[in-house]
């Protein structure tokens, strides 16, 4: 046992057979809670002929129906009681203390209710990550991010505080001011998206600063994009800042389920708090063999207000055959999140659904049916180009159409685009299934 | 398991914390400042149960 290495050695070094035993026990508990307290889960399980007592072994876990984002949307929203969470809410509404939501880029946002205890648990899960990455009470954390209705970096802030770090909220500043504030206060660590980590370094250089020499950041936790687990991007970030960069993964509905430790051997799954299963994308059969890619299904053992049980996330992952030198028994993933089972991808840290773009383009009658979306990297920043055609009879309305597109795309996808107008009929037409979304970023 | 730590002793203390915080809330007489802070303590106690007590139970199984 190495004191000082682990936030909680009791769980982090639990022998694998004990860890599986704990996971089965906690899985049964959360299923029982959901069955007893959520109309959504009770109906889901009753329709499947399942009662919590039927779960006796780890193999029985697969009998429990999975949930998907679309199912959550269906039970929530206007007219649903208790508003806005609907039948999935598992505590009295007056016990809900925290509201957050998904970005809504794949459709109607999912509303997320948490009790104070649920949020404490999100913070606790993040503490495991930060401590594993070497954060200590001597660190001064900078959060170069405007806290929003989304989950991003809230838990980073509170976990840092819980570890005893000093947390600086840098949200309302622009990038230049953030860099200067980091320098002024000698911040030692920060959390941001990979894109923004690189963008800030570029800004610092424009200010005449060399981040490794003139700033004091030595630890960076990245989230929201896959870059933290992409070696070339990580190297670029580490070189730009003279800092160690660690990947961290999670989501609004699930919580913060995975992170890298100081050894940077891959993402550890926090198996004391979460059950991560991997399924074959086509057959749904379980995958336990390291190196074999499949779809992630995840359960949060401790979230009570809005339980997350066997959530089909559609992220593609694979177990890593290697164990980590850190001594944790929490398993590693190979290569982080390797993509998604559907078309949804992350651009500038935001989940982007091609369907959402199509919805906007097709809702503007002055545009033709054809469009293409091209995502590239300009320098270190993601760039999205939307190519559309204006119908001949509306050629004089380009400015109004550009404004409408920009506004609606921002509203529906939370992203900005370069809009290119092409001559009517000039974009490729295909009779086969058209690939409208081209992601040309190097991976 | 982790022989350097007396997990069962810690779990017993954690259970005592839960009993005390629950009892405090029960006798709060509706004083918000007492009840709400007791709730905060109980949320932290739950973290200790997740971190320690739940694993302590495995040894008994």
Tab-separated table of C-alpha atoms in Angstrom, chain A:
chain	number	residue	atom	x	y	z
A	1	UNK	CA	0.000	0.000	0.000
A	2	UNK	CA	1.387	3.391	-0.940
A	3	UNK	CA	0.015	6.067	1.303
A	4	UNK	CA	-0.542	9.291	-0.574
A	5	UNK	CA	-1.169	7.561	-3.891
A	6	UNK	CA	-4.885	6.970	-3.542
A	7	UNK	CA	-7.900	9.046	-2.582
A	8	UNK	CA	-9.470	5.895	-1.160
A	9	UNK	CA	-7.247	2.806	-1.116
A	10	UNK	CA	-10.107	0.716	0.261
A	11	UNK	CA	-11.973	0.785	-3.053
A	12	UNK	CA	-9.130	1.573	-5.427
A	13	UNK	CA	-7.114	-1.502	-4.466
A	14	UNK	CA	-9.975	-3.851	-3.741
A	15	UNK	CA	-9.133	-7.283	-5.228
A	16	UNK	CA	-11.035	-7.846	-8.491
A	17	UNK	CA	-13.198	-10.653	-7.102
A	18	UNK	CA	-14.269	-8.417	-4.198
A	19	UNK	CA	-14.868	-5.553	-6.607
A	20	UNK	CA	-17.254	-7.713	-8.658
A	21	UNK	CA	-18.993	-8.766	-5.441
A	22	UNK	CA	-19.375	-5.124	-4.423
A	23	UNK	CA	-20.656	-4.155	-7.872
A	24	UNK	CA	-23.320	-6.870	-7.845
A	25	UNK	CA	-24.460	-5.805	-4.376
A	26	UNK	CA	-24.643	-2.141	-5.348
A	27	UNK	CA	-26.305	-2.889	-8.673
A	28	UNK	CA	-29.054	-4.797	-6.864
A	29	UNK	CA	-29.477	-1.904	-4.442
A	30	UNK	CA	-29.913	0.770	-7.116
A	31	UNK	CA	-32.296	-1.404	-9.156
A	32	UNK	CA	-34.355	-1.982	-6.006
A	33	UNK	CA	-34.360	1.758	-5.278
A	34	UNK	CA	-35.476	2.619	-8.804
A	35	UNK	CA	-38.135	-0.098	-8.829
A	36	UNK	CA	-39.549	1.134	-5.531
A	37	UNK	CA	-39.365	4.890	-6.204
A	38	UNK	CA	-39.586	5.591	-9.952
A	39	UNK	CA	-42.737	4.971	-11.992
A	40	UNK	CA	-40.554	4.911	-15.125
A	41	UNK	CA	-38.306	2.119	-13.906
A	42	UNK	CA	-41.121	0.149	-12.266
A	43	UNK	CA	-43.021	0.037	-15.563
A	44	UNK	CA	-39.875	-0.725	-17.545
A	45	UNK	CA	-39.001	-3.655	-15.321
A	46	UNK	CA	-42.582	-4.868	-14.884
A	47	UNK	CA	-43.026	-4.911	-18.668
A	48	UNK	CA	-39.883	-7.055	-18.878
A	49	UNK	CA	-41.190	-9.378	-16.165
A	50	UNK	CA	-38.304	-8.458	-13.894
A	51	UNK	CA	-38.196	-7.870	-10.172
A	52	UNK	CA	-35.076	-6.770	-8.292
A	53	UNK	CA	-34.941	-10.101	-6.487
A	54	UNK	CA	-34.327	-11.802	-9.835
A	55	UNK	CA	-30.792	-10.388	-9.919
A	56	UNK	CA	-28.728	-12.994	-8.129
A	57	UNK	CA	-25.513	-13.221	-10.152
A	58	UNK	CA	-23.444	-10.927	-12.369
A	59	UNK	CA	-24.884	-12.708	-15.399
A	60	UNK	CA	-28.379	-11.679	-14.289
A	61	UNK	CA	-27.456	-8.014	-14.756
A	62	UNK	CA	-27.968	-8.445	-18.497
A	63	UNK	CA	-31.623	-9.338	-17.875
A	64	UNK	CA	-32.229	-5.754	-16.757
A	65	UNK	CA	-33.575	-3.606	-19.614
A	66	UNK	CA	-31.282	-0.875	-20.890
A	67	UNK	CA	-32.315	2.741	-21.152
A	68	UNK	CA	-31.489	5.289	-23.856
A	69	UNK	CA	-31.554	9.044	-24.052
A	70	UNK	CA	-34.723	8.991	-26.175
A	71	UNK	CA	-36.584	7.168	-23.379
A	72	UNK	CA	-35.611	9.864	-20.908
A	73	UNK	CA	-36.826	12.595	-23.256
A	74	UNK	CA	-40.129	10.813	-23.669
A	75	UNK	CA	-40.989	10.864	-19.971
A	76	UNK	CA	-39.849	14.446	-19.368
A	77	UNK	CA	-40.996	17.905	-20.375
A	78	UNK	CA	-44.220	19.918	-20.619
A	79	UNK	CA	-47.256	18.173	-19.193
A	80	UNK	CA	-45.166	15.604	-17.358
A	81	UNK	CA	-45.497	15.312	-13.625
A	82	UNK	CA	-43.558	16.154	-11.554
A	83	UNK	CA	-42.461	18.857	-13.945
A	84	UNK	CA	-40.064	18.727	-15.715
A	85	UNK	CA	-38.626	15.341	-14.759
A	86	UNK	CA	-41.697	13.138	-15.091
A	87	UNK	CA	-41.890	9.513	-14.079
A	88	UNK	CA	-38.164	8.918	-13.767
A	89	UNK	CA	-37.871	11.154	-10.706
A	90	UNK	CA	-37.336	8.915	-7.684
A	91	UNK	CA	-37.477	11.369	-4.794
A	92	UNK	CA	-40.033	14.021	-3.777
A	93	UNK	CA	-39.485	17.155	-5.864
A	94	UNK	CA	-38.658	19.178	-2.771
A	95	UNK	CA	-35.540	17.042	-2.254
A	96	UNK	CA	-34.113	18.115	-5.620
A	97	UNK	CA	-31.415	20.729	-5.064
A	98	UNK	CA	-29.522	20.806	-8.372
A	99	UNK	CA	-30.747	21.153	-11.936
A	100	UNK	CA	-28.645	20.517	-14.999
A	101	UNK	CA	-29.384	19.398	-18.520
A	102	UNK	CA	-27.747	17.914	-21.554
A	103	UNK	CA	-26.804	20.257	-24.375
A	104	UNK	CA	-29.792	19.265	-26.511
A	105	UNK	CA	-27.707	18.943	-29.659
A	106	UNK	CA	-29.142	15.497	-30.314
A	107	UNK	CA	-32.686	16.638	-29.726
A	108	UNK	CA	-34.694	17.764	-26.722
A	109	UNK	CA	-32.350	18.223	-23.730
A	110	UNK	CA	-32.519	15.649	-20.957
A	111	UNK	CA	-33.295	17.285	-17.633
A	112	UNK	CA	-31.154	16.037	-14.778
A	113	UNK	CA	-32.299	16.242	-11.170
A	114	UNK	CA	-29.912	15.730	-8.273
A	115	UNK	CA	-30.386	15.759	-4.536
A	116	UNK	CA	-27.676	17.332	-2.376
A	117	UNK	CA	-26.428	13.821	-1.680
A	118	UNK	CA	-26.364	12.993	-5.401
A	119	UNK	CA	-24.263	16.069	-6.080
A	120	UNK	CA	-21.958	15.238	-3.191
A	121	UNK	CA	-21.494	11.880	-4.842
A	122	UNK	CA	-20.631	13.469	-8.201
A	123	UNK	CA	-18.055	15.555	-6.400
A	124	UNK	CA	-16.708	12.525	-4.553
A	125	UNK	CA	-16.296	10.592	-7.806
A	126	UNK	CA	-14.314	13.513	-9.246
A	127	UNK	CA	-12.117	13.580	-6.130
A	128	UNK	CA	-10.890	10.104	-7.074
A	129	UNK	CA	-9.820	11.528	-10.441
A	130	UNK	CA	-8.083	14.663	-9.234
A	131	UNK	CA	-6.229	12.907	-6.424
A	132	UNK	CA	-5.063	10.213	-8.855
A	133	UNK	CA	-3.758	12.997	-11.101
A	134	UNK	CA	-1.667	14.441	-8.314
A	135	UNK	CA	-3.869	17.324	-7.193
A	136	UNK	CA	-3.147	18.209	-3.579
A	137	UNK	CA	-4.051	20.942	-1.097
A	138	UNK	CA	-1.052	22.973	-2.217
A	139	UNK	CA	-2.539	23.394	-5.689
A	140	UNK	CA	-4.263	26.510	-6.944
A	141	UNK	CA	-6.808	25.528	-9.601
A	142	UNK	CA	-7.936	27.797	-12.374
A	143	UNK	CA	-11.257	27.111	-14.099
A	144	UNK	CA	-11.162	28.926	-17.467
A	145	UNK	CA	-14.760	28.132	-18.171
A	146	UNK	CA	-18.093	29.854	-17.698
A	147	UNK	CA	-20.265	27.622	-15.547
A	148	UNK	CA	-23.398	26.844	-17.439
A	149	UNK	CA	-26.593	24.862	-17.322
A	150	UNK	CA	-24.510	21.891	-18.485
A	151	UNK	CA	-22.417	19.680	-16.233
A	152	UNK	CA	-19.023	20.783	-17.534
A	153	UNK	CA	-16.420	21.591	-14.855
A	154	UNK	CA	-18.861	22.054	-11.972
A	155	UNK	CA	-17.545	18.899	-10.323
A	156	UNK	CA	-13.942	19.884	-11.119
A	157	UNK	CA	-14.520	22.996	-9.040
A	158	UNK	CA	-16.143	21.251	-6.070
A	159	UNK	CA	-13.786	18.268	-6.080
A	160	UNK	CA	-10.825	20.624	-6.068
A	161	UNK	CA	-12.335	22.410	-3.111
A	162	UNK	CA	-12.941	19.093	-1.320
A	163	UNK	CA	-9.315	18.099	-1.819
A	164	UNK	CA	-8.348	21.326	-0.119
A	165	UNK	CA	-7.118	23.067	-3.245
A	166	UNK	CA	-7.715	26.775	-3.790
A	167	UNK	CA	-10.156	27.178	-6.688
A	168	UNK	CA	-10.232	30.256	-8.918
A	169	UNK	CA	-13.384	30.627	-11.037
A	170	UNK	CA	-12.222	32.296	-14.250
A	171	UNK	CA	-15.503	32.076	-16.089
A	172	UNK	CA	-16.442	35.617	-17.006
A	173	UNK	CA	-13.012	36.599	-18.273
A	174	UNK	CA	-11.959	36.488	-21.903
A	175	UNK	CA	-9.062	34.262	-22.925
A	176	UNK	CA	-6.384	36.961	-22.617
A	177	UNK	CA	-7.616	37.972	-19.187
A	178	UNK	CA	-7.717	34.350	-18.086
A	179	UNK	CA	-4.117	33.804	-19.122
A	180	UNK	CA	-2.999	36.938	-17.328
A	181	UNK	CA	-4.980	36.022	-14.207
A	182	UNK	CA	-3.394	32.560	-14.193
A	183	UNK	CA	-0.001	34.217	-14.362
A	184	UNK	CA	-0.833	36.832	-11.734
A	185	UNK	CA	-2.127	34.249	-9.236
A	186	UNK	CA	0.436	31.573	-10.129
A	187	UNK	CA	-2.238	28.953	-10.738
A	188	UNK	CA	-0.765	25.448	-10.770
A	189	UNK	CA	-3.540	23.442	-12.422
A	190	UNK	CA	-6.527	23.880	-14.689
A	191	UNK	CA	-9.380	21.991	-16.286
A	192	UNK	CA	-10.583	22.655	-19.830
A	193	UNK	CA	-11.373	21.063	-23.169
A	194	UNK	CA	-8.325	20.034	-25.235
A	195	UNK	CA	-9.236	22.574	-27.891
A	196	UNK	CA	-9.277	25.367	-25.378
A	197	UNK	CA	-6.086	24.222	-23.689
A	198	UNK	CA	-4.328	24.648	-27.035
A	199	UNK	CA	-6.159	27.879	-27.806
A	200	UNK	CA	-5.118	29.418	-24.498
A	201	UNK	CA	-1.496	28.530	-25.138
A	202	UNK	CA	-1.720	30.270	-28.497
A	203	UNK	CA	-3.227	33.343	-26.855
A	204	UNK	CA	-0.499	33.337	-24.232
A	205	UNK	CA	2.170	33.301	-26.931
A	206	UNK	CA	0.465	36.220	-28.680
A	207	UNK	CA	0.737	38.066	-25.384
A	208	UNK	CA	4.454	37.429	-25.470
A	209	UNK	CA	4.311	34.727	-22.817
A	210	UNK	CA	5.870	31.295	-23.014
A	211	UNK	CA	3.523	29.144	-20.892
A	212	UNK	CA	6.112	26.611	-19.665
A	213	UNK	CA	8.387	29.450	-18.504
A	214	UNK	CA	6.094	32.339	-17.689
A	215	UNK	CA	3.089	30.493	-16.269
A	216	UNK	CA	2.923	27.944	-13.470
A	217	UNK	CA	0.371	25.395	-14.716
A	218	UNK	CA	1.792	21.895	-14.200
A	219	UNK	CA	-1.352	19.740	-14.234
A	220	UNK	CA	-4.202	19.940	-16.730
A	221	UNK	CA	-7.362	17.855	-16.644
A	222	UNK	CA	-9.121	17.743	-19.979
A	223	UNK	CA	-12.679	16.691	-20.705
A	224	UNK	CA	-15.408	17.115	-23.272
A	225	UNK	CA	-13.411	15.960	-26.294
A	226	UNK	CA	-11.358	12.829	-27.006
A	227	UNK	CA	-8.079	14.771	-27.313
A	228	UNK	CA	-6.827	13.806	-23.860
A	229	UNK	CA	-6.562	10.199	-24.964
A	230	UNK	CA	-5.129	10.999	-28.405
A	231	UNK	CA	-1.344	10.820	-27.999
A	232	UNK	CA	-0.464	13.521	-30.549
A	233	UNK	CA	-2.912	15.988	-29.060
A	234	UNK	CA	-1.750	15.214	-25.562
A	235	UNK	CA	1.881	15.751	-26.556
A	236	UNK	CA	0.980	19.043	-28.177
A	237	UNK	CA	-0.825	20.222	-25.043
A	238	UNK	CA	1.946	19.061	-22.720
A	239	UNK	CA	4.607	20.754	-24.824
A	240	UNK	CA	2.601	23.963	-25.047
A	241	UNK	CA	2.182	24.242	-21.288
A	242	UNK	CA	5.082	22.292	-19.826
A	243	UNK	CA	2.433	20.399	-17.878
A	244	UNK	CA	1.104	16.869	-17.505
A	245	UNK	CA	-2.262	16.399	-19.191
A	246	UNK	CA	-4.834	13.906	-17.929
A	247	UNK	CA	-8.026	12.764	-19.582
A	248	UNK	CA	-11.327	12.610	-17.720
A	249	UNK	CA	-14.717	11.386	-18.959
A	250	UNK	CA	-18.298	11.678	-17.814
A	251	UNK	CA	-21.668	13.079	-18.742
A	252	UNK	CA	-24.704	14.806	-17.292
A	253	UNK	CA	-26.814	11.658	-17.038
A	254	UNK	CA	-24.056	9.349	-15.809
A	255	UNK	CA	-21.581	11.322	-13.744
A	256	UNK	CA	-17.777	11.238	-13.804
A	257	UNK	CA	-17.028	7.597	-14.399
A	258	UNK	CA	-13.464	7.505	-15.787
A	259	UNK	CA	-10.105	9.220	-15.513
A	260	UNK	CA	-6.394	8.847	-16.035
A	261	UNK	CA	-3.999	8.601	-13.133
A	262	UNK	CA	-0.479	10.019	-12.972
A	263	UNK	CA	0.854	7.047	-14.941
A	264	UNK	CA	-1.187	8.039	-18.027
A	265	UNK	CA	-1.783	4.402	-18.959
A	266	UNK	CA	-5.349	4.971	-20.124
A	267	UNK	CA	-8.706	5.732	-18.563
A	268	UNK	CA	-9.429	3.958	-15.282
A	269	UNK	CA	-13.097	3.146	-14.777
A	270	UNK	CA	-14.168	4.041	-11.247
A	271	UNK	CA	-15.570	0.585	-10.595
A	272	UNK	CA	-16.463	1.371	-7.013
A	273	UNK	CA	-19.033	3.907	-8.185
A	274	UNK	CA	-19.988	2.673	-11.645
A	275	UNK	CA	-20.614	-0.521	-13.549
A	276	UNK	CA	-19.312	-0.325	-17.110
A	277	UNK	CA	-20.345	-3.107	-19.478
A	278	UNK	CA	-19.221	-3.451	-23.088
A	279	UNK	CA	-21.550	-4.972	-25.665
A	280	UNK	CA	-21.092	-6.001	-29.253
A	281	UNK	CA	-22.626	-3.207	-31.335
A	282	UNK	CA	-24.524	-5.575	-33.607
A	283	UNK	CA	-25.406	-8.563	-31.445
A	284	UNK	CA	-25.549	-7.002	-27.986
A	285	UNK	CA	-23.466	-9.874	-26.625
A	286	UNK	CA	-21.194	-8.945	-23.705
A	287	UNK	CA	-17.540	-8.277	-24.425
A	288	UNK	CA	-15.051	-9.059	-21.693
A	289	UNK	CA	-12.034	-9.746	-23.907
A	290	UNK	CA	-9.510	-6.880	-23.808
A	291	UNK	CA	-8.932	-5.077	-27.073
A	292	UNK	CA	-12.341	-5.897	-28.546
A	293	UNK	CA	-14.332	-2.776	-29.251
A	294	UNK	CA	-17.970	-2.487	-28.322
A	295	UNK	CA	-20.677	-0.193	-27.070
A	296	UNK	CA	-20.609	1.066	-23.505
A	297	UNK	CA	-23.511	0.436	-21.143
A	298	UNK	CA	-23.091	2.128	-17.782
A	299	UNK	CA	-24.736	2.199	-14.377
A	300	UNK	CA	-24.225	4.751	-11.627
A	301	UNK	CA	-24.638	2.952	-8.305
A	302	UNK	CA	-25.386	5.995	-6.190
A	303	UNK	CA	-27.588	8.461	-8.051
A	304	UNK	CA	-30.971	8.453	-6.346
A	305	UNK	CA	-33.058	11.358	-7.688
A	306	UNK	CA	-32.743	10.239	-11.277
A	307	UNK	CA	-31.169	6.796	-11.391
A	308	UNK	CA	-28.964	5.904	-14.341
A	309	UNK	CA	-29.175	2.138	-14.752
A	310	UNK	CA	-27.805	0.279	-17.772
A	311	UNK	CA	-27.666	3.458	-19.845
A	312	UNK	CA	-26.806	2.726	-23.465
A	313	UNK	CA	-24.416	5.597	-24.077
A	314	UNK	CA	-23.392	4.584	-27.612
A	315	UNK	CA	-19.754	5.387	-26.957
A	316	UNK	CA	-17.325	2.845	-28.365
A	317	UNK	CA	-14.729	1.548	-25.906
A	318	UNK	CA	-12.472	-1.462	-25.296
A	319	UNK	CA	-10.929	-2.953	-22.184
A	320	UNK	CA	-7.169	-2.731	-21.915
A	321	UNK	CA	-5.292	-5.990	-21.284
A	322	UNK	CA	-2.639	-4.131	-19.290
A	323	UNK	CA	-2.917	-3.225	-15.658
A	324	UNK	CA	-1.602	0.101	-14.456
A	325	UNK	CA	1.626	0.568	-12.514
A	326	UNK	CA	-0.326	2.682	-10.040
A	327	UNK	CA	-1.613	-0.470	-8.345
A	328	UNK	CA	-5.281	0.350	-8.712
A	329	UNK	CA	-7.517	-2.585	-9.486
A	330	UNK	CA	-9.969	-0.362	-11.365
A	331	UNK	CA	-9.704	-1.593	-14.967
A	332	UNK	CA	-8.261	0.480	-17.797
A	333	UNK	CA	-9.791	1.320	-21.124
A	334	UNK	CA	-7.698	1.147	-24.248
A	335	UNK	CA	-7.460	4.434	-26.106
A	336	UNK	CA	-10.196	6.294	-24.259
A	337	UNK	CA	-13.500	6.851	-26.013
A	338	UNK	CA	-12.945	5.538	-29.524
A	339	UNK	CA	-16.005	6.991	-31.201
A	340	UNK	CA	-19.733	6.640	-31.090
A	341	UNK	CA	-22.079	3.947	-32.245
A	342	UNK	CA	-24.149	6.450	-34.164
A	343	UNK	CA	-23.250	9.547	-36.134
A	344	UNK	CA	-22.962	11.876	-33.224
A	345	UNK	CA	-19.546	13.354	-32.744
A	346	UNK	CA	-17.926	15.995	-30.607
A	347	UNK	CA	-16.891	19.298	-32.126
A	348	UNK	CA	-15.344	22.010	-29.973
A	349	UNK	CA	-16.306	19.883	-26.993
A	350	UNK	CA	-20.007	19.849	-27.888
A	351	UNK	CA	-21.917	16.765	-29.017
A	352	UNK	CA	-22.969	17.425	-32.584
A	353	UNK	CA	-25.637	15.449	-34.359
A	354	UNK	CA	-25.758	15.737	-38.160
A	355	UNK	CA	-29.494	15.294	-37.799
A	356	UNK	CA	-29.720	18.560	-35.873
A	357	UNK	CA	-27.996	20.410	-38.734
A	358	UNK	CA	-30.278	18.803	-41.243
A	359	UNK	CA	-33.251	19.913	-39.214
A	360	UNK	CA	-32.098	23.524	-39.448
A	361	UNK	CA	-31.169	23.467	-43.130
A	362	UNK	CA	-34.344	21.764	-44.191
A	363	UNK	CA	-36.435	24.221	-42.199
A	364	UNK	CA	-35.260	27.140	-44.329
A	365	UNK	CA	-37.377	27.077	-47.484
A	366	UNK	CA	-35.041	29.266	-49.534
A	367	UNK	CA	-32.372	26.516	-49.485
A	368	UNK	CA	-32.109	23.494	-51.749
A	369	UNK	CA	-32.211	19.954	-50.384
A	370	UNK	CA	-28.469	19.530	-50.674
A	371	UNK	CA	-25.966	20.427	-48.017
A	372	UNK	CA	-22.650	19.217	-46.679
A	373	UNK	CA	-20.905	19.677	-43.377
A	374	UNK	CA	-17.132	19.525	-43.207
A	375	UNK	CA	-15.275	19.532	-39.904
A	376	UNK	CA	-11.564	20.308	-40.032
A	377	UNK	CA	-8.909	21.552	-37.688
A	378	UNK	CA	-7.488	25.003	-38.331
A	379	UNK	CA	-4.414	25.125	-36.181
A	380	UNK	CA	-5.587	23.616	-32.952
A	381	UNK	CA	-9.218	24.681	-33.253
A	382	UNK	CA	-12.086	22.681	-34.712
A	383	UNK	CA	-13.729	24.411	-37.646
A	384	UNK	CA	-17.112	23.604	-39.173
A	385	UNK	CA	-18.066	24.589	-42.689
A	386	UNK	CA	-21.649	24.265	-43.836
A	387	UNK	CA	-22.106	24.219	-47.604
A	388	UNK	CA	-25.581	25.021	-48.867
A	389	UNK	CA	-27.312	26.154	-52.047
A	390	UNK	CA	-29.821	28.969	-52.334
A	391	UNK	CA	-32.718	28.269	-54.653
A	392	UNK	CA	-32.544	30.412	-57.817
A	393	UNK	CA	-35.614	32.471	-56.952
A	394	UNK	CA	-34.102	33.523	-53.617
A	395	UNK	CA	-30.615	34.506	-54.759
A	396	UNK	CA	-31.062	38.063	-53.478
A	397	UNK	CA	-31.731	36.946	-49.904
A	398	UNK	CA	-28.300	35.631	-49.005
A	399	UNK	CA	-27.763	37.922	-46.020
A	400	UNK	CA	-31.101	37.074	-44.418
A	401	UNK	CA	-30.560	33.365	-45.018
A	402	UNK	CA	-27.067	33.529	-43.497
A	403	UNK	CA	-28.489	35.231	-40.415
A	404	UNK	CA	-31.270	32.667	-40.069
A	405	UNK	CA	-28.853	29.775	-40.477
A	406	UNK	CA	-26.387	31.193	-37.989
A	407	UNK	CA	-29.050	31.857	-35.376
A	408	UNK	CA	-30.805	28.513	-35.733
A	409	UNK	CA	-27.595	26.502	-35.804
A	410	UNK	CA	-26.400	28.258	-32.681
A	411	UNK	CA	-29.743	27.576	-31.017
A	412	UNK	CA	-29.996	23.917	-32.028
A	413	UNK	CA	-26.366	22.844	-31.863
A	414	UNK	CA	-24.608	25.392	-29.628
A	415	UNK	CA	-21.929	25.845	-32.289
A	416	UNK	CA	-20.777	28.460	-34.803
A	417	UNK	CA	-20.237	27.631	-38.487
A	418	UNK	CA	-18.598	29.033	-41.574
A	419	UNK	CA	-21.400	29.165	-44.103
A	420	UNK	CA	-20.594	28.770	-47.789
A	421	UNK	CA	-23.178	29.467	-50.462
A	422	UNK	CA	-22.683	27.401	-53.587
A	423	UNK	CA	-24.334	27.815	-56.964
A	424	UNK	CA	-27.572	25.983	-57.200
A	425	UNK	CA	-26.930	22.496	-58.576
A	426	UNK	CA	-23.205	22.564	-57.950
A	427	UNK	CA	-23.056	20.404	-54.822
A	428	UNK	CA	-22.673	16.678	-55.569
A	429	UNK	CA	-25.848	14.719	-55.998
A	430	UNK	CA	-25.938	11.043	-55.291
A	431	UNK	CA	-28.568	8.413	-55.693
A	432	UNK	CA	-26.939	6.270	-53.058
A	433	UNK	CA	-26.955	7.083	-49.389
A	434	UNK	CA	-25.210	10.444	-49.114
A	435	UNK	CA	-22.484	11.074	-46.618
A	436	UNK	CA	-23.255	14.653	-45.719
A	437	UNK	CA	-21.048	14.863	-42.673
A	438	UNK	CA	-17.313	14.760	-43.264
A	439	UNK	CA	-15.019	14.781	-40.287
A	440	UNK	CA	-11.574	15.544	-41.696
A	441	UNK	CA	-9.856	16.154	-38.389
A	442	UNK	CA	-6.734	14.064	-37.849
A	443	UNK	CA	-7.274	11.384	-35.197
